[in-house]
Short mmCIF file of C-alpha atoms and ligand atoms in Angstrom, two decimals:
data_model
loop_
_atom_site.label_atom_id
_atom_site.label_comp_id
_atom_site.label_asym_id
_atom_site.label_seq_id
_atom_site.Cartn_x
_atom_site.Cartn_y
_atom_site.Cartn_z
CA MET A 11 -47.36 -14.78 -1.29
CA ASN A 12 -45.79 -14.23 -4.70
CA LYS A 13 -41.86 -14.90 -5.27
CA LYS A 14 -41.10 -11.39 -4.59
CA GLU A 15 -42.90 -11.34 -1.26
CA TRP A 16 -41.51 -14.79 -0.36
CA THR A 17 -37.98 -13.50 -1.16
CA ALA A 18 -38.56 -10.37 1.27
CA GLN A 19 -39.76 -12.78 3.95
CA LEU A 20 -36.65 -14.99 3.68
CA LEU A 21 -34.49 -11.84 3.66
CA ARG A 22 -36.28 -10.30 6.82
CA ASP A 23 -35.38 -13.95 8.50
CA SER A 24 -31.83 -13.74 7.59
CA GLN A 25 -31.53 -9.73 7.86
CA SER A 26 -28.60 -9.89 10.15
CA LEU A 27 -26.39 -11.75 7.57
CA PHE A 28 -26.55 -8.67 5.13
CA ARG A 29 -24.91 -5.31 4.80
CA CYS A 30 -25.07 -2.59 2.11
CA PRO A 31 -22.35 -3.41 -0.46
CA ILE A 32 -21.78 0.42 -1.11
CA CYS A 33 -21.48 1.84 2.35
CA HIS A 34 -21.45 -1.35 4.41
CA GLY A 35 -24.29 -0.15 6.74
CA ASN A 36 -26.86 -2.44 8.03
CA LEU A 37 -29.87 -3.29 5.79
CA THR A 38 -33.62 -3.10 6.70
CA VAL A 39 -36.44 -4.96 4.75
CA ASN A 40 -39.75 -3.07 4.87
CA GLY A 41 -42.39 -4.79 2.67
CA THR A 42 -40.46 -5.60 -0.37
CA VAL A 43 -38.18 -2.56 -0.10
CA VAL A 44 -34.42 -3.14 0.93
CA ARG A 45 -32.53 -0.07 2.14
CA CYS A 46 -29.46 0.71 4.15
CA SER A 47 -29.13 3.46 6.70
CA SER A 48 -27.67 5.71 4.10
CA GLN A 49 -30.71 5.12 1.75
CA HIS A 50 -29.16 3.00 -0.72
CA LEU A 51 -31.92 0.81 -2.34
CA PHE A 52 -32.01 -2.60 -3.74
CA ASP A 53 -34.27 -4.42 -5.75
CA ILE A 54 -36.11 -7.67 -4.91
CA ALA A 55 -36.98 -8.93 -8.22
CA LYS A 56 -40.33 -10.45 -9.22
CA LYS A 57 -38.55 -13.50 -10.07
CA GLY A 58 -37.34 -14.04 -6.33
CA TYR A 59 -33.73 -12.85 -5.94
CA ILE A 60 -32.15 -9.69 -4.88
CA ASN A 61 -29.83 -7.59 -6.93
CA PHE A 62 -26.99 -5.97 -5.12
CA TYR A 63 -24.96 -5.50 -8.25
CA GLY A 64 -26.93 -3.24 -10.56
CA LYS A 65 -24.66 -3.41 -13.54
CA PRO A 66 -24.61 -5.92 -16.28
CA SER A 67 -22.65 -9.04 -15.51
CA PRO A 68 -19.04 -8.94 -16.63
CA THR A 69 -18.79 -12.75 -17.07
CA ASP A 70 -19.18 -14.72 -20.49
CA TYR A 71 -21.70 -17.05 -18.79
CA ASP A 72 -25.28 -16.65 -20.44
CA ARG A 73 -28.66 -17.90 -19.80
CA GLU A 74 -28.36 -20.98 -22.19
CA LEU A 75 -25.21 -22.17 -20.63
CA PHE A 76 -26.84 -21.86 -17.06
CA GLU A 77 -30.02 -23.80 -18.45
CA SER A 78 -27.74 -26.45 -19.69
CA ARG A 79 -25.85 -26.75 -16.36
CA TYR A 80 -29.12 -27.19 -14.66
CA GLN A 81 -30.20 -30.03 -16.98
CA VAL A 82 -26.91 -31.67 -16.59
CA ILE A 83 -26.86 -31.28 -12.67
CA GLN A 84 -30.40 -32.37 -12.36
CA ASN A 85 -29.56 -35.58 -14.51
CA GLY A 86 -26.90 -36.39 -11.78
CA MET A 87 -23.69 -35.62 -13.19
CA TYR A 88 -22.40 -34.33 -9.93
CA ASP A 89 -24.46 -36.49 -7.46
CA PRO A 90 -21.21 -38.18 -6.04
CA LEU A 91 -19.78 -34.74 -5.34
CA HIS A 92 -22.82 -33.51 -3.63
CA GLN A 93 -22.78 -36.58 -1.44
CA LYS A 94 -19.10 -35.91 -0.37
CA LEU A 95 -19.71 -32.23 0.16
CA ALA A 96 -22.84 -33.09 2.44
CA GLU A 97 -20.70 -35.51 4.28
CA LEU A 98 -18.01 -32.86 4.98
CA ILE A 99 -20.79 -30.05 6.01
CA ASP A 100 -22.07 -30.42 9.63
CA ARG A 101 -23.26 -26.93 10.00
CA GLU A 102 -26.13 -24.99 9.19
CA ILE A 103 -25.63 -21.55 7.45
CA ILE A 104 -24.15 -22.04 3.94
CA LEU A 105 -23.01 -19.60 1.54
CA ASP A 106 -22.21 -20.79 -2.11
CA ILE A 107 -19.83 -18.46 -3.69
CA GLY A 108 -19.98 -18.18 -7.49
CA CYS A 109 -23.22 -20.49 -7.27
CA GLY A 110 -24.26 -20.05 -11.06
CA GLU A 111 -27.68 -21.65 -11.48
CA GLY A 112 -27.99 -22.90 -7.66
CA SER A 113 -28.20 -26.84 -8.19
CA HIS A 114 -25.17 -27.63 -6.16
CA LEU A 115 -26.36 -25.74 -3.10
CA ALA A 116 -29.95 -26.69 -3.61
CA ASN A 117 -28.96 -30.62 -3.74
CA ILE A 118 -26.62 -30.24 -0.84
CA LEU A 119 -29.29 -28.71 1.19
CA GLN A 120 -31.75 -31.40 0.56
CA HIS A 121 -29.50 -33.63 2.79
CA TYR A 122 -30.51 -31.35 5.69
CA GLN A 123 -34.16 -30.88 4.89
CA GLN A 124 -35.49 -28.08 7.40
CA GLN A 125 -32.22 -27.36 9.15
CA GLY A 126 -29.82 -25.96 6.63
CA ARG A 127 -29.93 -22.24 5.62
CA GLY A 128 -28.68 -21.42 2.25
CA VAL A 129 -27.61 -18.30 0.61
CA GLY A 130 -26.10 -18.08 -3.05
CA ILE A 131 -24.17 -15.26 -4.64
CA ASP A 132 -23.02 -14.86 -8.36
CA ILE A 133 -22.25 -12.10 -10.46
CA SER A 134 -24.29 -13.24 -13.22
CA LYS A 135 -27.83 -12.22 -13.31
CA ASP A 136 -28.80 -14.86 -15.79
CA GLY A 137 -27.28 -17.34 -13.40
CA ILE A 138 -29.20 -16.12 -10.36
CA GLN A 139 -32.47 -15.69 -12.29
CA THR A 140 -32.08 -19.40 -13.36
CA ALA A 141 -31.23 -20.49 -9.57
CA ALA A 142 -34.40 -18.52 -8.56
CA LYS A 143 -36.53 -20.17 -11.25
CA TYR A 144 -35.76 -23.81 -10.31
CA HIS A 145 -34.79 -23.44 -6.51
CA PRO A 146 -37.15 -21.42 -4.34
CA GLY A 147 -36.41 -21.23 -0.54
CA ILE A 148 -32.90 -20.08 -1.04
CA LEU A 149 -31.74 -16.44 -0.88
CA TRP A 150 -30.27 -15.93 -4.31
CA THR A 151 -28.25 -12.61 -4.75
CA VAL A 152 -26.47 -10.99 -7.53
CA ALA A 153 -23.40 -9.40 -6.25
CA ASP A 154 -19.66 -9.34 -6.69
CA LEU A 155 -17.68 -11.84 -4.49
CA ALA A 156 -14.98 -9.21 -3.99
CA ASN A 157 -17.47 -6.84 -2.35
CA SER A 158 -20.17 -9.06 -1.03
CA PRO A 159 -23.35 -7.90 0.58
CA PHE A 160 -22.90 -9.76 3.81
CA GLN A 161 -21.83 -8.97 7.33
CA ALA A 162 -18.51 -10.30 8.72
CA ASN A 163 -18.34 -13.56 10.57
CA SER A 164 -21.73 -14.69 9.12
CA PHE A 165 -21.43 -18.17 7.65
CA ASP A 166 -20.62 -21.51 9.00
CA VAL A 167 -19.78 -22.78 5.48
CA LEU A 168 -18.51 -21.27 2.48
CA LEU A 169 -18.67 -23.32 -0.86
CA ASN A 170 -16.75 -22.29 -3.79
CA ILE A 171 -17.28 -24.75 -6.61
CA LEU A 172 -15.38 -24.36 -9.88
CA SER A 173 -15.63 -20.61 -9.20
CA PRO A 174 -13.14 -17.66 -8.69
CA ALA A 175 -12.05 -16.98 -4.99
CA ASN A 176 -11.20 -14.01 -2.87
CA TYR A 177 -9.72 -15.26 0.13
CA GLN A 178 -9.65 -11.78 2.06
CA GLU A 179 -13.32 -11.73 1.64
CA PHE A 180 -13.79 -15.48 2.55
CA ARG A 181 -11.83 -14.86 5.88
CA ARG A 182 -14.14 -11.85 6.59
CA LEU A 183 -17.31 -13.89 5.86
CA ALA A 184 -16.71 -17.10 7.73
CA VAL A 185 -17.45 -17.52 11.45
CA PRO A 186 -14.40 -18.30 13.57
CA GLY A 187 -13.55 -21.85 12.69
CA GLY A 188 -16.02 -21.81 9.80
CA LEU A 189 -15.16 -24.17 6.91
CA ILE A 190 -14.10 -23.02 3.47
CA ILE A 191 -14.75 -25.74 0.81
CA LYS A 192 -13.25 -25.06 -2.64
CA VAL A 193 -13.78 -27.57 -5.49
CA ILE A 194 -11.19 -27.37 -8.30
CA PRO A 195 -10.79 -29.25 -11.51
CA ARG A 196 -8.00 -31.86 -11.84
CA ALA A 197 -6.25 -33.19 -14.96
CA TYR A 198 -8.98 -35.32 -16.37
CA TYR A 199 -12.03 -33.17 -15.57
CA LEU A 200 -14.27 -33.19 -18.76
CA ILE A 201 -11.33 -34.55 -20.86
CA GLU A 202 -13.73 -36.16 -23.38
CA ILE A 203 -14.82 -32.56 -24.34
CA ARG A 204 -11.39 -31.13 -24.22
CA GLU A 205 -9.94 -33.88 -26.40
CA GLN A 206 -12.33 -32.70 -29.15
CA LEU A 207 -11.13 -29.19 -28.97
CA GLN A 208 -7.90 -28.49 -30.63
CA GLY A 209 -5.15 -26.99 -28.37
CA ASN A 210 -7.10 -27.81 -25.13
CA ARG A 211 -4.70 -29.24 -22.68
CA GLN A 212 -5.23 -31.07 -19.33
CA TYR A 213 -6.03 -28.74 -16.50
CA VAL A 214 -3.32 -28.09 -13.86
CA ASN A 215 -4.58 -26.89 -10.46
CA ASP A 216 -1.08 -26.85 -8.55
CA ASP A 217 -1.34 -22.93 -8.19
CA THR A 218 -4.87 -22.75 -7.16
CA SER A 219 -4.29 -25.59 -4.53
CA ALA A 220 -0.96 -23.95 -3.39
CA HIS A 221 -2.61 -20.52 -2.98
CA PHE A 222 -5.64 -22.08 -1.07
CA ARG A 223 -3.14 -23.60 1.29
CA LYS A 224 -1.22 -20.26 1.78
CA GLN A 225 -4.34 -18.35 2.48
CA LEU A 226 -5.98 -20.81 4.80
CA GLN A 227 -5.47 -23.39 7.46
CA MET A 228 -5.76 -26.80 5.51
CA VAL A 229 -8.13 -29.14 7.28
CA LYS A 230 -8.18 -31.82 4.56
CA GLN A 231 -8.29 -32.65 0.80
CA LYS A 232 -10.24 -35.27 -0.96
CA THR A 233 -10.20 -36.18 -4.52
CA ILE A 234 -13.30 -37.45 -6.35
CA GLN A 235 -12.81 -39.21 -9.85
CA TYR A 236 -15.65 -41.00 -11.76
CA LYS A 237 -16.95 -41.41 -15.35
CA TRP A 238 -20.72 -40.57 -15.70
CA ASP A 239 -22.77 -42.43 -18.39
CA ILE A 240 -24.65 -39.39 -20.01
CA PRO A 241 -28.32 -40.07 -20.22
CA SER A 242 -29.79 -39.90 -23.73
CA GLY A 243 -30.86 -36.23 -24.53
CA THR A 244 -28.25 -34.76 -22.23
CA ALA A 245 -25.14 -34.96 -24.46
CA GLU A 246 -26.15 -31.53 -26.05
CA HIS A 247 -26.65 -29.94 -22.62
CA LEU A 248 -23.25 -31.20 -21.49
CA TRP A 249 -21.60 -29.71 -24.60
CA ARG A 250 -23.10 -26.36 -23.90
CA MET A 251 -22.58 -26.11 -20.17
CA THR A 252 -18.98 -24.79 -20.49
CA PRO A 253 -17.50 -21.74 -22.37
CA LEU A 254 -14.89 -24.14 -23.68
CA THR A 255 -17.05 -25.24 -26.47
CA TRP A 256 -18.56 -22.04 -27.72
CA GLY A 257 -18.80 -21.79 -31.59
CA LYS A 258 -17.43 -25.31 -31.87
CA SER A 259 -19.45 -28.58 -32.72
CA LYS A 260 -18.83 -31.93 -31.38
CA ALA A 261 -16.58 -34.16 -33.76
CA ARG A 262 -18.01 -37.38 -32.15
CA PRO A 263 -20.93 -38.21 -30.13
CA LEU A 264 -20.35 -38.14 -26.13
CA SER A 265 -21.37 -41.24 -24.17
CA GLN A 266 -19.46 -40.85 -20.87
CA ILE A 267 -17.83 -37.89 -19.28
CA THR A 268 -15.04 -37.80 -16.62
CA VAL A 269 -15.39 -35.92 -13.35
CA ASP A 270 -12.12 -35.51 -11.75
CA LEU A 271 -12.02 -32.85 -8.95
CA ASP A 272 -10.15 -31.98 -5.84
CA ILE A 273 -12.21 -30.86 -2.81
CA LEU A 274 -9.89 -28.47 -0.57
CA VAL A 275 -11.20 -27.89 2.85
CA GLY A 276 -9.79 -25.05 4.93
CA LYS A 277 -10.65 -22.86 7.93
CA VAL A 278 -9.85 -19.45 8.90
C1 SAM N 319 -17.64 -22.18 -13.99
S1 SAM N 319 -18.80 -21.22 -13.27
C2 SAM N 319 -19.45 -22.36 -11.82
C3 SAM N 319 -20.89 -22.07 -11.39
C4 SAM N 319 -21.30 -23.21 -10.45
N1 SAM N 319 -20.65 -23.08 -9.12
C5 SAM N 319 -21.25 -24.47 -10.96
O1 SAM N 319 -20.40 -25.30 -10.65
O2 SAM N 319 -22.08 -24.90 -11.84
C6 SAM N 319 -18.07 -19.83 -12.43
C7 SAM N 319 -19.19 -18.88 -11.86
O3 SAM N 319 -18.50 -17.90 -11.13
C8 SAM N 319 -19.16 -16.58 -11.26
N2 SAM N 319 -18.43 -15.50 -11.12
C9 SAM N 319 -17.24 -15.09 -11.81
N3 SAM N 319 -16.78 -13.94 -11.14
C10 SAM N 319 -17.47 -13.75 -10.11
C11 SAM N 319 -17.50 -12.51 -9.21
N4 SAM N 319 -16.47 -11.59 -9.21
N5 SAM N 319 -18.46 -12.50 -8.07
C12 SAM N 319 -19.37 -13.64 -8.11
N6 SAM N 319 -19.35 -14.50 -9.01
C13 SAM N 319 -18.41 -14.59 -9.91
C14 SAM N 319 -19.78 -16.69 -12.71
O4 SAM N 319 -20.78 -15.88 -12.99
C15 SAM N 319 -20.13 -18.18 -12.81
O5 SAM N 319 -21.49 -18.38 -12.45
ZN1 ZN N 320 -25.61 1.81 1.89
#
């Protein structure tokens, strides 16, 4: 089976999770053709993902940035975060919203071996193409989180890591009692990079955190803070994995980087 056929097979197995993002009708998968009852057609790409968006991505994130994120994540920068998230997740069908190049979801699913089912959505085609290149076996979708191609009450867990949120849509997508896990930066996240960029201050996440609490029933909050020793050959990728540094060069070499994050866990 090639990647396109395999993606069609994965989609057939999870067909009940999906809906047409245009008319909200049910989707059917015939061979490698995906269509809804109103004949809207969606493309399963040769590279192994489904495009529900059909327009150029409006985000600034490009292929090079996602490749760099992939290298950094594979080298272990977020391993302690993945460990914490895996401890919080005890259910099977996981949707990563704003999944980028997919490594967070892929690493977390490894903890579940055969049991977990993963779906990733991102509006960036470059992000989803990178995810499909490195992480087969997960359903990767290009779509807008504000108008997602998923049926209501479908996912046990929604992950939303360092990405924008849409709580109305999150409430629609989660099963009753489903978990919504949002990861947001704290004051010292990537401080060693921001120190080198003039005019870049500490992150303040109070508004994001307060908004989450207003929108959802809070279950718990965890903070995770550590310094990661940057392996040789990874510092360039680290510099390029965020739009903060675009067009700017490092003034000093980086040997360590601070990860400082809040994990907010809520339910519908
Ligand atoms: C900082 S990146 C984080 C990506 C990934 N979660 C990670 O931590 O590596 C933010 C992501 O949100 C995605 N994004 C922004 N607006 C979106 C939207 N309306 N729908 C879906 N994804 C969106 C971007 O394309 C980008 O991949
Ligand atoms: Zn339709």
